[in-house]
PDB file of C-alpha atoms in Angstrom:
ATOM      1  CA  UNK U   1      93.237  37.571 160.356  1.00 59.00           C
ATOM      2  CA  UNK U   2      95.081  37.978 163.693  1.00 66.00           C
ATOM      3  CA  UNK U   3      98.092  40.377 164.125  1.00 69.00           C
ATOM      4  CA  UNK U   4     100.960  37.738 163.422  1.00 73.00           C
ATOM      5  CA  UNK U   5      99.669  36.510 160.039  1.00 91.00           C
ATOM      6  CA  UNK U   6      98.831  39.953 158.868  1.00 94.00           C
ATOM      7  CA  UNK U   7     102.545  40.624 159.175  1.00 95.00           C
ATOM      8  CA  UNK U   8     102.973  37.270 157.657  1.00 96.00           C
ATOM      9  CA  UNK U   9     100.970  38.321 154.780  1.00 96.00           C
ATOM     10  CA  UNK U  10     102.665  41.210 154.342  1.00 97.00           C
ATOM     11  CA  UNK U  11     106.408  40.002 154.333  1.00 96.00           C
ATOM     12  CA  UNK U  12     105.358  37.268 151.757  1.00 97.00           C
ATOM     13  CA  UNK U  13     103.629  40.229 149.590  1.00 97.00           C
ATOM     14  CA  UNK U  14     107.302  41.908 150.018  1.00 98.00           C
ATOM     15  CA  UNK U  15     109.486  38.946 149.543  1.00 97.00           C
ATOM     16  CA  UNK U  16     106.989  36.806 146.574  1.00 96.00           C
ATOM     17  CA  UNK U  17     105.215  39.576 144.890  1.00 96.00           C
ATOM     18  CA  UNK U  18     107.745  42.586 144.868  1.00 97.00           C
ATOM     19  CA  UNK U  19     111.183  42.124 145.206  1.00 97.00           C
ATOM     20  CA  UNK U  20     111.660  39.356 142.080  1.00 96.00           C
ATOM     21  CA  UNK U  21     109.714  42.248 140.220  1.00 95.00           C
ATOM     22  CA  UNK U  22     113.114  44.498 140.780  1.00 96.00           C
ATOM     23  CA  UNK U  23     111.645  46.598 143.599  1.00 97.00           C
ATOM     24  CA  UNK U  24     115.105  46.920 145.440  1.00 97.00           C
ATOM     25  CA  UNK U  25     114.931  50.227 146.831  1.00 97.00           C
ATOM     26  CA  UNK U  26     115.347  50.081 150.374  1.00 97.00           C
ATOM     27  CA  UNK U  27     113.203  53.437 150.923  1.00 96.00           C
ATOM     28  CA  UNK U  28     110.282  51.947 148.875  1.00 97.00           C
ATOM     29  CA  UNK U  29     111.075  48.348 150.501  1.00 97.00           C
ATOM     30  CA  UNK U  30     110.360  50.279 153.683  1.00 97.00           C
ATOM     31  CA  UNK U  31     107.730  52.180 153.082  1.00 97.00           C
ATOM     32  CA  UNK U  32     105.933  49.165 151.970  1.00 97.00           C
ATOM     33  CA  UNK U  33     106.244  47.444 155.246  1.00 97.00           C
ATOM     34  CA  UNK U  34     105.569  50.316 157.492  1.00 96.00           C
ATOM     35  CA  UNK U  35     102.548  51.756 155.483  1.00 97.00           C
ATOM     36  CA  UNK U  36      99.497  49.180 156.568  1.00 97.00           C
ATOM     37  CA  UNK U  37      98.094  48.107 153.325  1.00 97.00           C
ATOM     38  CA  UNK U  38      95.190  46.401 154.513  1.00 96.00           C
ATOM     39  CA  UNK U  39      93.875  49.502 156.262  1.00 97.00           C
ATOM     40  CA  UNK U  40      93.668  50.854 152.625  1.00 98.00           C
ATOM     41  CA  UNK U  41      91.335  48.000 151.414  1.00 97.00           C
ATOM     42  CA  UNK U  42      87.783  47.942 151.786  1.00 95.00           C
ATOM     43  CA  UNK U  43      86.092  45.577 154.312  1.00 94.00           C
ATOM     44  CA  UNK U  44      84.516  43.320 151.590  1.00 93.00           C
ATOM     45  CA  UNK U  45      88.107  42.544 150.069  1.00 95.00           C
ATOM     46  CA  UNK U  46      90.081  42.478 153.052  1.00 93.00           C
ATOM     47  CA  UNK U  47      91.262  38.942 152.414  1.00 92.00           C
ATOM     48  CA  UNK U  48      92.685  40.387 149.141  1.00 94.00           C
ATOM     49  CA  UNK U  49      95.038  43.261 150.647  1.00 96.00           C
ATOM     50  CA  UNK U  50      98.217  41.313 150.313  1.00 97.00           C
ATOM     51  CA  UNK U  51      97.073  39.325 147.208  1.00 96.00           C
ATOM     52  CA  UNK U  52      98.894  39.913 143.717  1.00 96.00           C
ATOM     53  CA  UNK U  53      95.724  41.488 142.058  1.00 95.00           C
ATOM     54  CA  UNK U  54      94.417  44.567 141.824  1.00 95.00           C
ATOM     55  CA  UNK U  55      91.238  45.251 144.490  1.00 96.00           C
ATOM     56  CA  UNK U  56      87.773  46.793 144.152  1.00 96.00           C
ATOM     57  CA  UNK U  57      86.902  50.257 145.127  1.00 96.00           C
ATOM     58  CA  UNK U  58      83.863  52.344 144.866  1.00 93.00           C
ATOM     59  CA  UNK U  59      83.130  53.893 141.893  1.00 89.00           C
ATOM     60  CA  UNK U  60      84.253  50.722 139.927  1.00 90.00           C
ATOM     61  CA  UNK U  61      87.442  51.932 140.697  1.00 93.00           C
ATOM     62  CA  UNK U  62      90.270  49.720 140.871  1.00 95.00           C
ATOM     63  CA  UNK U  63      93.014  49.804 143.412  1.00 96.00           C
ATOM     64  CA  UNK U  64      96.376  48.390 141.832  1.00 97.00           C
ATOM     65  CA  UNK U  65      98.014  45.354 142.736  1.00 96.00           C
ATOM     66  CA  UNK U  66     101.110  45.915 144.872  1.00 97.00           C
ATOM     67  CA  UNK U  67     103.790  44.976 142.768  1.00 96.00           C
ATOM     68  CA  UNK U  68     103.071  48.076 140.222  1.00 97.00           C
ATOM     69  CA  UNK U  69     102.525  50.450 142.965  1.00 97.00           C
ATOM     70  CA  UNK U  70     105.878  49.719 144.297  1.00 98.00           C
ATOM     71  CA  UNK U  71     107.363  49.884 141.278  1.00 97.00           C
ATOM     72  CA  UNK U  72     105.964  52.951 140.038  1.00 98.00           C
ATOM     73  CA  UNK U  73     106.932  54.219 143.827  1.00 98.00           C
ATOM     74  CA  UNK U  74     110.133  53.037 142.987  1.00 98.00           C
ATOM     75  CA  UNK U  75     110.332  54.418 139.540  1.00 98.00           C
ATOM     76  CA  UNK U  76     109.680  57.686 141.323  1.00 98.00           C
ATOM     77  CA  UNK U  77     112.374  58.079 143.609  1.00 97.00           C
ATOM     78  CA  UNK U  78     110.464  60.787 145.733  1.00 98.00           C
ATOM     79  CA  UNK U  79     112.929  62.993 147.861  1.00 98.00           C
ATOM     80  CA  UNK U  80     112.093  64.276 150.971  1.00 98.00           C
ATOM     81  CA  UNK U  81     112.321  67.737 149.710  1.00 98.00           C
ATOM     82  CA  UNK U  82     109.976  66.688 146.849  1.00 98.00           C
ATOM     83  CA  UNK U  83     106.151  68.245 145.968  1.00 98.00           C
ATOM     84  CA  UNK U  84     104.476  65.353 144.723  1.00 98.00           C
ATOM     85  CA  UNK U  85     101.440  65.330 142.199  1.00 98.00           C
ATOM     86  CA  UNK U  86      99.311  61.862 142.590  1.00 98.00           C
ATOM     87  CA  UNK U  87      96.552  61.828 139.773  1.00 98.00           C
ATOM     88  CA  UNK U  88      93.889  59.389 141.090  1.00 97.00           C
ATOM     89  CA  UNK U  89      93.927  58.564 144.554  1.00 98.00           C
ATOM     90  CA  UNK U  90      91.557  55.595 145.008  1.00 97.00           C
ATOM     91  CA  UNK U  91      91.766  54.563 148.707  1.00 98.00           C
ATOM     92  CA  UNK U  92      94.864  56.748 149.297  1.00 98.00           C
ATOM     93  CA  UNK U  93      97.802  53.873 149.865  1.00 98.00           C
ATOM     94  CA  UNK U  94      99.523  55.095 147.518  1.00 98.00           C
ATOM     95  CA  UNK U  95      99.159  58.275 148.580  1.00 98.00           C
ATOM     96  CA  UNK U  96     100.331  57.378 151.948  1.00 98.00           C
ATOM     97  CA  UNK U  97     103.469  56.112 150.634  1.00 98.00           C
ATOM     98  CA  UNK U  98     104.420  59.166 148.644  1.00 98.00           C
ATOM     99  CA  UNK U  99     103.757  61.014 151.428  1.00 98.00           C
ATOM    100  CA  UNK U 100     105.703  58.817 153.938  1.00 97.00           C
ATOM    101  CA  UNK U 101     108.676  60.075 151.136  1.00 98.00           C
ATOM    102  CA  UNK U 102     107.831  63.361 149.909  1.00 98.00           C
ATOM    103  CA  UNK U 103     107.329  66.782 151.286  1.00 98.00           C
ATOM    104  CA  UNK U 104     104.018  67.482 150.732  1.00 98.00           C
ATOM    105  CA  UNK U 105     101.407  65.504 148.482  1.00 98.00           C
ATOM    106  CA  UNK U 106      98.257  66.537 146.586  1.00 98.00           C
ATOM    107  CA  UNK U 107      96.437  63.772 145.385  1.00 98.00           C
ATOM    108  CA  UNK U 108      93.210  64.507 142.520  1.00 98.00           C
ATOM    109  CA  UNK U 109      90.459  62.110 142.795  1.00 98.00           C
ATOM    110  CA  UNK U 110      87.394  62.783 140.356  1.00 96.00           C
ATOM    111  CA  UNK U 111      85.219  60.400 142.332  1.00 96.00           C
ATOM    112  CA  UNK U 112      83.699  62.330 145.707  1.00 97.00           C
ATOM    113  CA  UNK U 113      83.263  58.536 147.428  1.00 96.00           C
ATOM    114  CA  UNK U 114      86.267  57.517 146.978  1.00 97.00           C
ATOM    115  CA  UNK U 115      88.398  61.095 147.776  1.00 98.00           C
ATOM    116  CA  UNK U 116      86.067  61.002 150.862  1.00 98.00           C
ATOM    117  CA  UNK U 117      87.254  57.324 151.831  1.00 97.00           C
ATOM    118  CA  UNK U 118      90.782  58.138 151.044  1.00 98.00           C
ATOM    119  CA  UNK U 119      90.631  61.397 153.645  1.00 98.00           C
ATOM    120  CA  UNK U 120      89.604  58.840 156.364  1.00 98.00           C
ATOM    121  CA  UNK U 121      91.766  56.653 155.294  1.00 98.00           C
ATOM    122  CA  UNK U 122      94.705  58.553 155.669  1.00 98.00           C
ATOM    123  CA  UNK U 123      93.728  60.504 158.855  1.00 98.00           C
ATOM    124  CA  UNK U 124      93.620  57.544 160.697  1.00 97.00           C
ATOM    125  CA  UNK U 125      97.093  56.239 159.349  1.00 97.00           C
ATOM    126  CA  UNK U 126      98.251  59.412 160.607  1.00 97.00           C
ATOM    127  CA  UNK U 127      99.628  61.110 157.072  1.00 97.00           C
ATOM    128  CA  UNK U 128      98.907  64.740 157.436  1.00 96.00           C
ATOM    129  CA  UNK U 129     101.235  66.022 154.623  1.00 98.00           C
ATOM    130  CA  UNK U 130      98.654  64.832 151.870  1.00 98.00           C
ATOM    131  CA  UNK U 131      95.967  66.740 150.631  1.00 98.00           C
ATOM    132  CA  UNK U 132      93.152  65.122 148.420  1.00 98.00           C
ATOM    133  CA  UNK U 133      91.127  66.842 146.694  1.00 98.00           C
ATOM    134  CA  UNK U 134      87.540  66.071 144.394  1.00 97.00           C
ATOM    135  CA  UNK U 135      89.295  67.129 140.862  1.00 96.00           C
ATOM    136  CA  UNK U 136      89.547  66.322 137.347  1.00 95.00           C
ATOM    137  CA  UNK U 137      93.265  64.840 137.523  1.00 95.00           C
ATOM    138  CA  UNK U 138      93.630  65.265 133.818  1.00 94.00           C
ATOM    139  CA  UNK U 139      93.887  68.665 134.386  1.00 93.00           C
ATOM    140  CA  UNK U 140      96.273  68.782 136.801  1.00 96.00           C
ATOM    141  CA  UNK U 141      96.850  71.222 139.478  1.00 97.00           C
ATOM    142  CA  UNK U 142      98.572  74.118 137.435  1.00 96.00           C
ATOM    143  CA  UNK U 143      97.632  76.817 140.595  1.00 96.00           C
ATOM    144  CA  UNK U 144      99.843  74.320 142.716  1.00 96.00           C
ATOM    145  CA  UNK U 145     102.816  73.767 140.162  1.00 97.00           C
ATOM    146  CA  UNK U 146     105.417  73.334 138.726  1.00 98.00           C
ATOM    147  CA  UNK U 147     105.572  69.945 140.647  1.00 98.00           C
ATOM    148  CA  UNK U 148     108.828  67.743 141.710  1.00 98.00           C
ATOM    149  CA  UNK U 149     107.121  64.121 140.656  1.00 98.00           C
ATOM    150  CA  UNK U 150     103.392  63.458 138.892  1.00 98.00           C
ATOM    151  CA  UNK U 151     102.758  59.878 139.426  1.00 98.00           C
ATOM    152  CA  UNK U 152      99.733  58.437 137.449  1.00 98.00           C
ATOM    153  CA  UNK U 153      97.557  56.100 139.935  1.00 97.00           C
ATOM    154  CA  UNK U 154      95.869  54.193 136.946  1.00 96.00           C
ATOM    155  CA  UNK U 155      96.890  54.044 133.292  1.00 96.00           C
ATOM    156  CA  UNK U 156      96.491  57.120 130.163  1.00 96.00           C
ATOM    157  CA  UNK U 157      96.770  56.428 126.803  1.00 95.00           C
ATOM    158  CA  UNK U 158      99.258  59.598 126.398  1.00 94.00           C
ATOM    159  CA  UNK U 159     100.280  61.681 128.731  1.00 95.00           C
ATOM    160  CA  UNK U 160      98.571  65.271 128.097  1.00 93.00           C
ATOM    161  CA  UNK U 161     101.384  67.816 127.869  1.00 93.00           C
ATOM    162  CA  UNK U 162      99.075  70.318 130.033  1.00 93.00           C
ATOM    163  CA  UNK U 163     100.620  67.589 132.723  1.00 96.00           C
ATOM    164  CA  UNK U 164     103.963  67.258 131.746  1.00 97.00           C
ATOM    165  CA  UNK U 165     104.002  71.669 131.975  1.00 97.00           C
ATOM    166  CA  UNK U 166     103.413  70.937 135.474  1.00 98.00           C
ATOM    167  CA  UNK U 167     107.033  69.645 136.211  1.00 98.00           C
ATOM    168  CA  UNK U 168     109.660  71.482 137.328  1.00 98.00           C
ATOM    169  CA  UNK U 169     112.483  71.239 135.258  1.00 98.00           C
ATOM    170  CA  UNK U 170     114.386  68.197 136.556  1.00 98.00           C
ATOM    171  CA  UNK U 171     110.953  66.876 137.778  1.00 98.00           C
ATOM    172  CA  UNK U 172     109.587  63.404 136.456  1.00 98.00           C
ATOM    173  CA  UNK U 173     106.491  62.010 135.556  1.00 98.00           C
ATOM    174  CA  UNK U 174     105.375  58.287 136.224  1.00 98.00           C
ATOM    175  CA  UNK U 175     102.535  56.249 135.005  1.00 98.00           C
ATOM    176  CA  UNK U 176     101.497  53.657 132.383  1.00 98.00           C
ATOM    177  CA  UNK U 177     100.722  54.461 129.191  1.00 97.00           C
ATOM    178  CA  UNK U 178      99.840  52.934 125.850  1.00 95.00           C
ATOM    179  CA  UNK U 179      96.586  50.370 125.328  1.00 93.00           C
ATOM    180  CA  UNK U 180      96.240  47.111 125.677  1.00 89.00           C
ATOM    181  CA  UNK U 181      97.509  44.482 125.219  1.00 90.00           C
ATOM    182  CA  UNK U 182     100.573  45.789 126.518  1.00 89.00           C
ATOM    183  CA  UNK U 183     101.129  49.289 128.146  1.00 96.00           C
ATOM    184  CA  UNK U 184     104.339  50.716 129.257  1.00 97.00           C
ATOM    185  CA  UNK U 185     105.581  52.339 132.412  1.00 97.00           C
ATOM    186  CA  UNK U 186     107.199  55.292 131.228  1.00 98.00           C
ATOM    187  CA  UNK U 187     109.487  57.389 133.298  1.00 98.00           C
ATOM    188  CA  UNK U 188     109.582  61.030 131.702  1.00 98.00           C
ATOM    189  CA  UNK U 189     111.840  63.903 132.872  1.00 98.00           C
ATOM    190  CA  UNK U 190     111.574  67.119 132.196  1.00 98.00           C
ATOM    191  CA  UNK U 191     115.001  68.223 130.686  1.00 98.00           C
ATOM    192  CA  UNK U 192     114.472  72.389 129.981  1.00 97.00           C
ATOM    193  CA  UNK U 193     111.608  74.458 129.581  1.00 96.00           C
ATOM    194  CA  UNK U 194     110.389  72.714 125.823  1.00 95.00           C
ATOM    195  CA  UNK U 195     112.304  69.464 126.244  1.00 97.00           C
ATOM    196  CA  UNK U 196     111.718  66.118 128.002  1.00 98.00           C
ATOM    197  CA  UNK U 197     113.354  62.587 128.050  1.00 98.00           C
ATOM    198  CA  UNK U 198     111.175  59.664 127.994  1.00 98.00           C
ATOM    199  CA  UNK U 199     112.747  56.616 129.862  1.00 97.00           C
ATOM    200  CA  UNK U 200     110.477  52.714 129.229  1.00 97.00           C
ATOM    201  CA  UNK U 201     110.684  51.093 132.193  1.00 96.00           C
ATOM    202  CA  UNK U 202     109.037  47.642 132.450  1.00 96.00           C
ATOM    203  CA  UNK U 203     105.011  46.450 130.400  1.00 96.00           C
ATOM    204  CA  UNK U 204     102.264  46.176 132.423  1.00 95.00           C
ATOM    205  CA  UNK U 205      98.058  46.866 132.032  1.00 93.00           C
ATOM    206  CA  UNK U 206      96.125  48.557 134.625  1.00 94.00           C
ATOM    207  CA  UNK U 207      93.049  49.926 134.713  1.00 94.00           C
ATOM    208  CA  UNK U 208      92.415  53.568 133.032  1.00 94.00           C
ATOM    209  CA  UNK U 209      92.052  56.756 134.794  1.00 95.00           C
ATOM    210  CA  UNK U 210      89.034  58.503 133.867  1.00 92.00           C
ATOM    211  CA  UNK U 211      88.700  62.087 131.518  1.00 90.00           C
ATOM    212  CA  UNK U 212      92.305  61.276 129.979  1.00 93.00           C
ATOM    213  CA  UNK U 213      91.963  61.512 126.045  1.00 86.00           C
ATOM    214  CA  UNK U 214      91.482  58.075 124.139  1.00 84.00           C
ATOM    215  CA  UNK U 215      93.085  57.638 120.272  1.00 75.00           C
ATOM    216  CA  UNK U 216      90.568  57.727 117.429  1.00 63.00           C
ATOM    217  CA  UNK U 217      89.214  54.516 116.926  1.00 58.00           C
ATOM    218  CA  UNK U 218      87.922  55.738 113.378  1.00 54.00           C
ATOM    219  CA  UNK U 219      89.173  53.881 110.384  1.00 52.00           C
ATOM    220  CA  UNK U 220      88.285  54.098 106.634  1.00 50.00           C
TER     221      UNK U 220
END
């Protein structure tokens, strides 16, 4: 794919995929267009970068399709002041977007391959405000907290509140939660010290992030 129909590709990914979704934001709408998605992708799916699907990583990993990275972006509403918490990296685009927003980024990826291809990844985009790191994201980062956004790179099925202690208070937490067949983006602020406010923002699935605690499925 030459030069002018990668930019093709990625207007019509803009103007098809994620603005009639309600991604408005001219920050995010930016962000999107100036962050090269494709350079994010593996080589074996590089047809797929612009496609309305979500694309295979290492790992079995999934990378998500645009439309609910922007709007989880969007949900966000990183400031450029902001310390950002990204819990699953994959290939690091999201990552790069946060950090095209926010202050400084550190991004927990429990798979070594794939925290290793997001490094690259982002060195040669040129991001150097984001730090990934091999971790168990369900634990968080307490040593780096409290935390001015947490935004969830694949779905939980509750958010642990070991997370949610990681906010600052007026910081907000991002992700998709629930089980299938319908999950919910949930935007979740943290009001005071022992209160939050829990804000649904649109239904989606995506795929789970790994170590996050699943529900019982005993019944009598």
């Amino acid at each position: 794919m030459n030069l002018p129909d990668v930019e093709q590709a990625r207007f019509n990914m803009i103007e098809q995929q994620i603005r009639p979704w309600d991604v408005l934001d001219a920050e995010v709408l930016r962000v999107l267009a100036e962050v090269k998605r494709e350079d994010f992708v593996p080589n074996p799916f590089k047809a797929m970068a612009f496609a309305d699907m979500a694309v295979p990583l290492p790992g079995q990993q999934m990378m998500l399709a645009p439309r609910l990275q922007a709007r989880l972006l969007q949900d966000a509403a990183v400031q450029p002041t902001d310390k950002v918490l990204e819990i699953g990296t994959g290939s690091g685009f999201t990552t790069a977007m946060l950090a095209s927003q926010a202050q400084r980024v550190i991004s927990l990826e429990i798979n070594a391959e794939l925290a290793d291809l997001a490094r690259a990844n982002l060195q040669r985009a040129n991001i150097h405000n984001a730090d990934v790191r091999c971790a168990d994201g369900a634990k968080g980062a307490a040593e780096q907290a409290p935390f001015d956004v947490i935004v969830l790179g694949g779905s939980v099925s509750e958010v642990p509140h070991a997370l949610l202690a990681q906010l600052k208070i007026g910081g907000r937490l991002v992700g998709i939660v629930g089980d299938e067949p319908v999950m919910h983006a949930l935007l979740i602020t943290r009001t005071s010290e022992t209160n939050f406010k829990t804000d649904e923002k649109w239904d989606d699935n995506a795929p789970r992030l790994l170590n996050f605690p699943e529900p019982s499925t005993f019944k009598f």
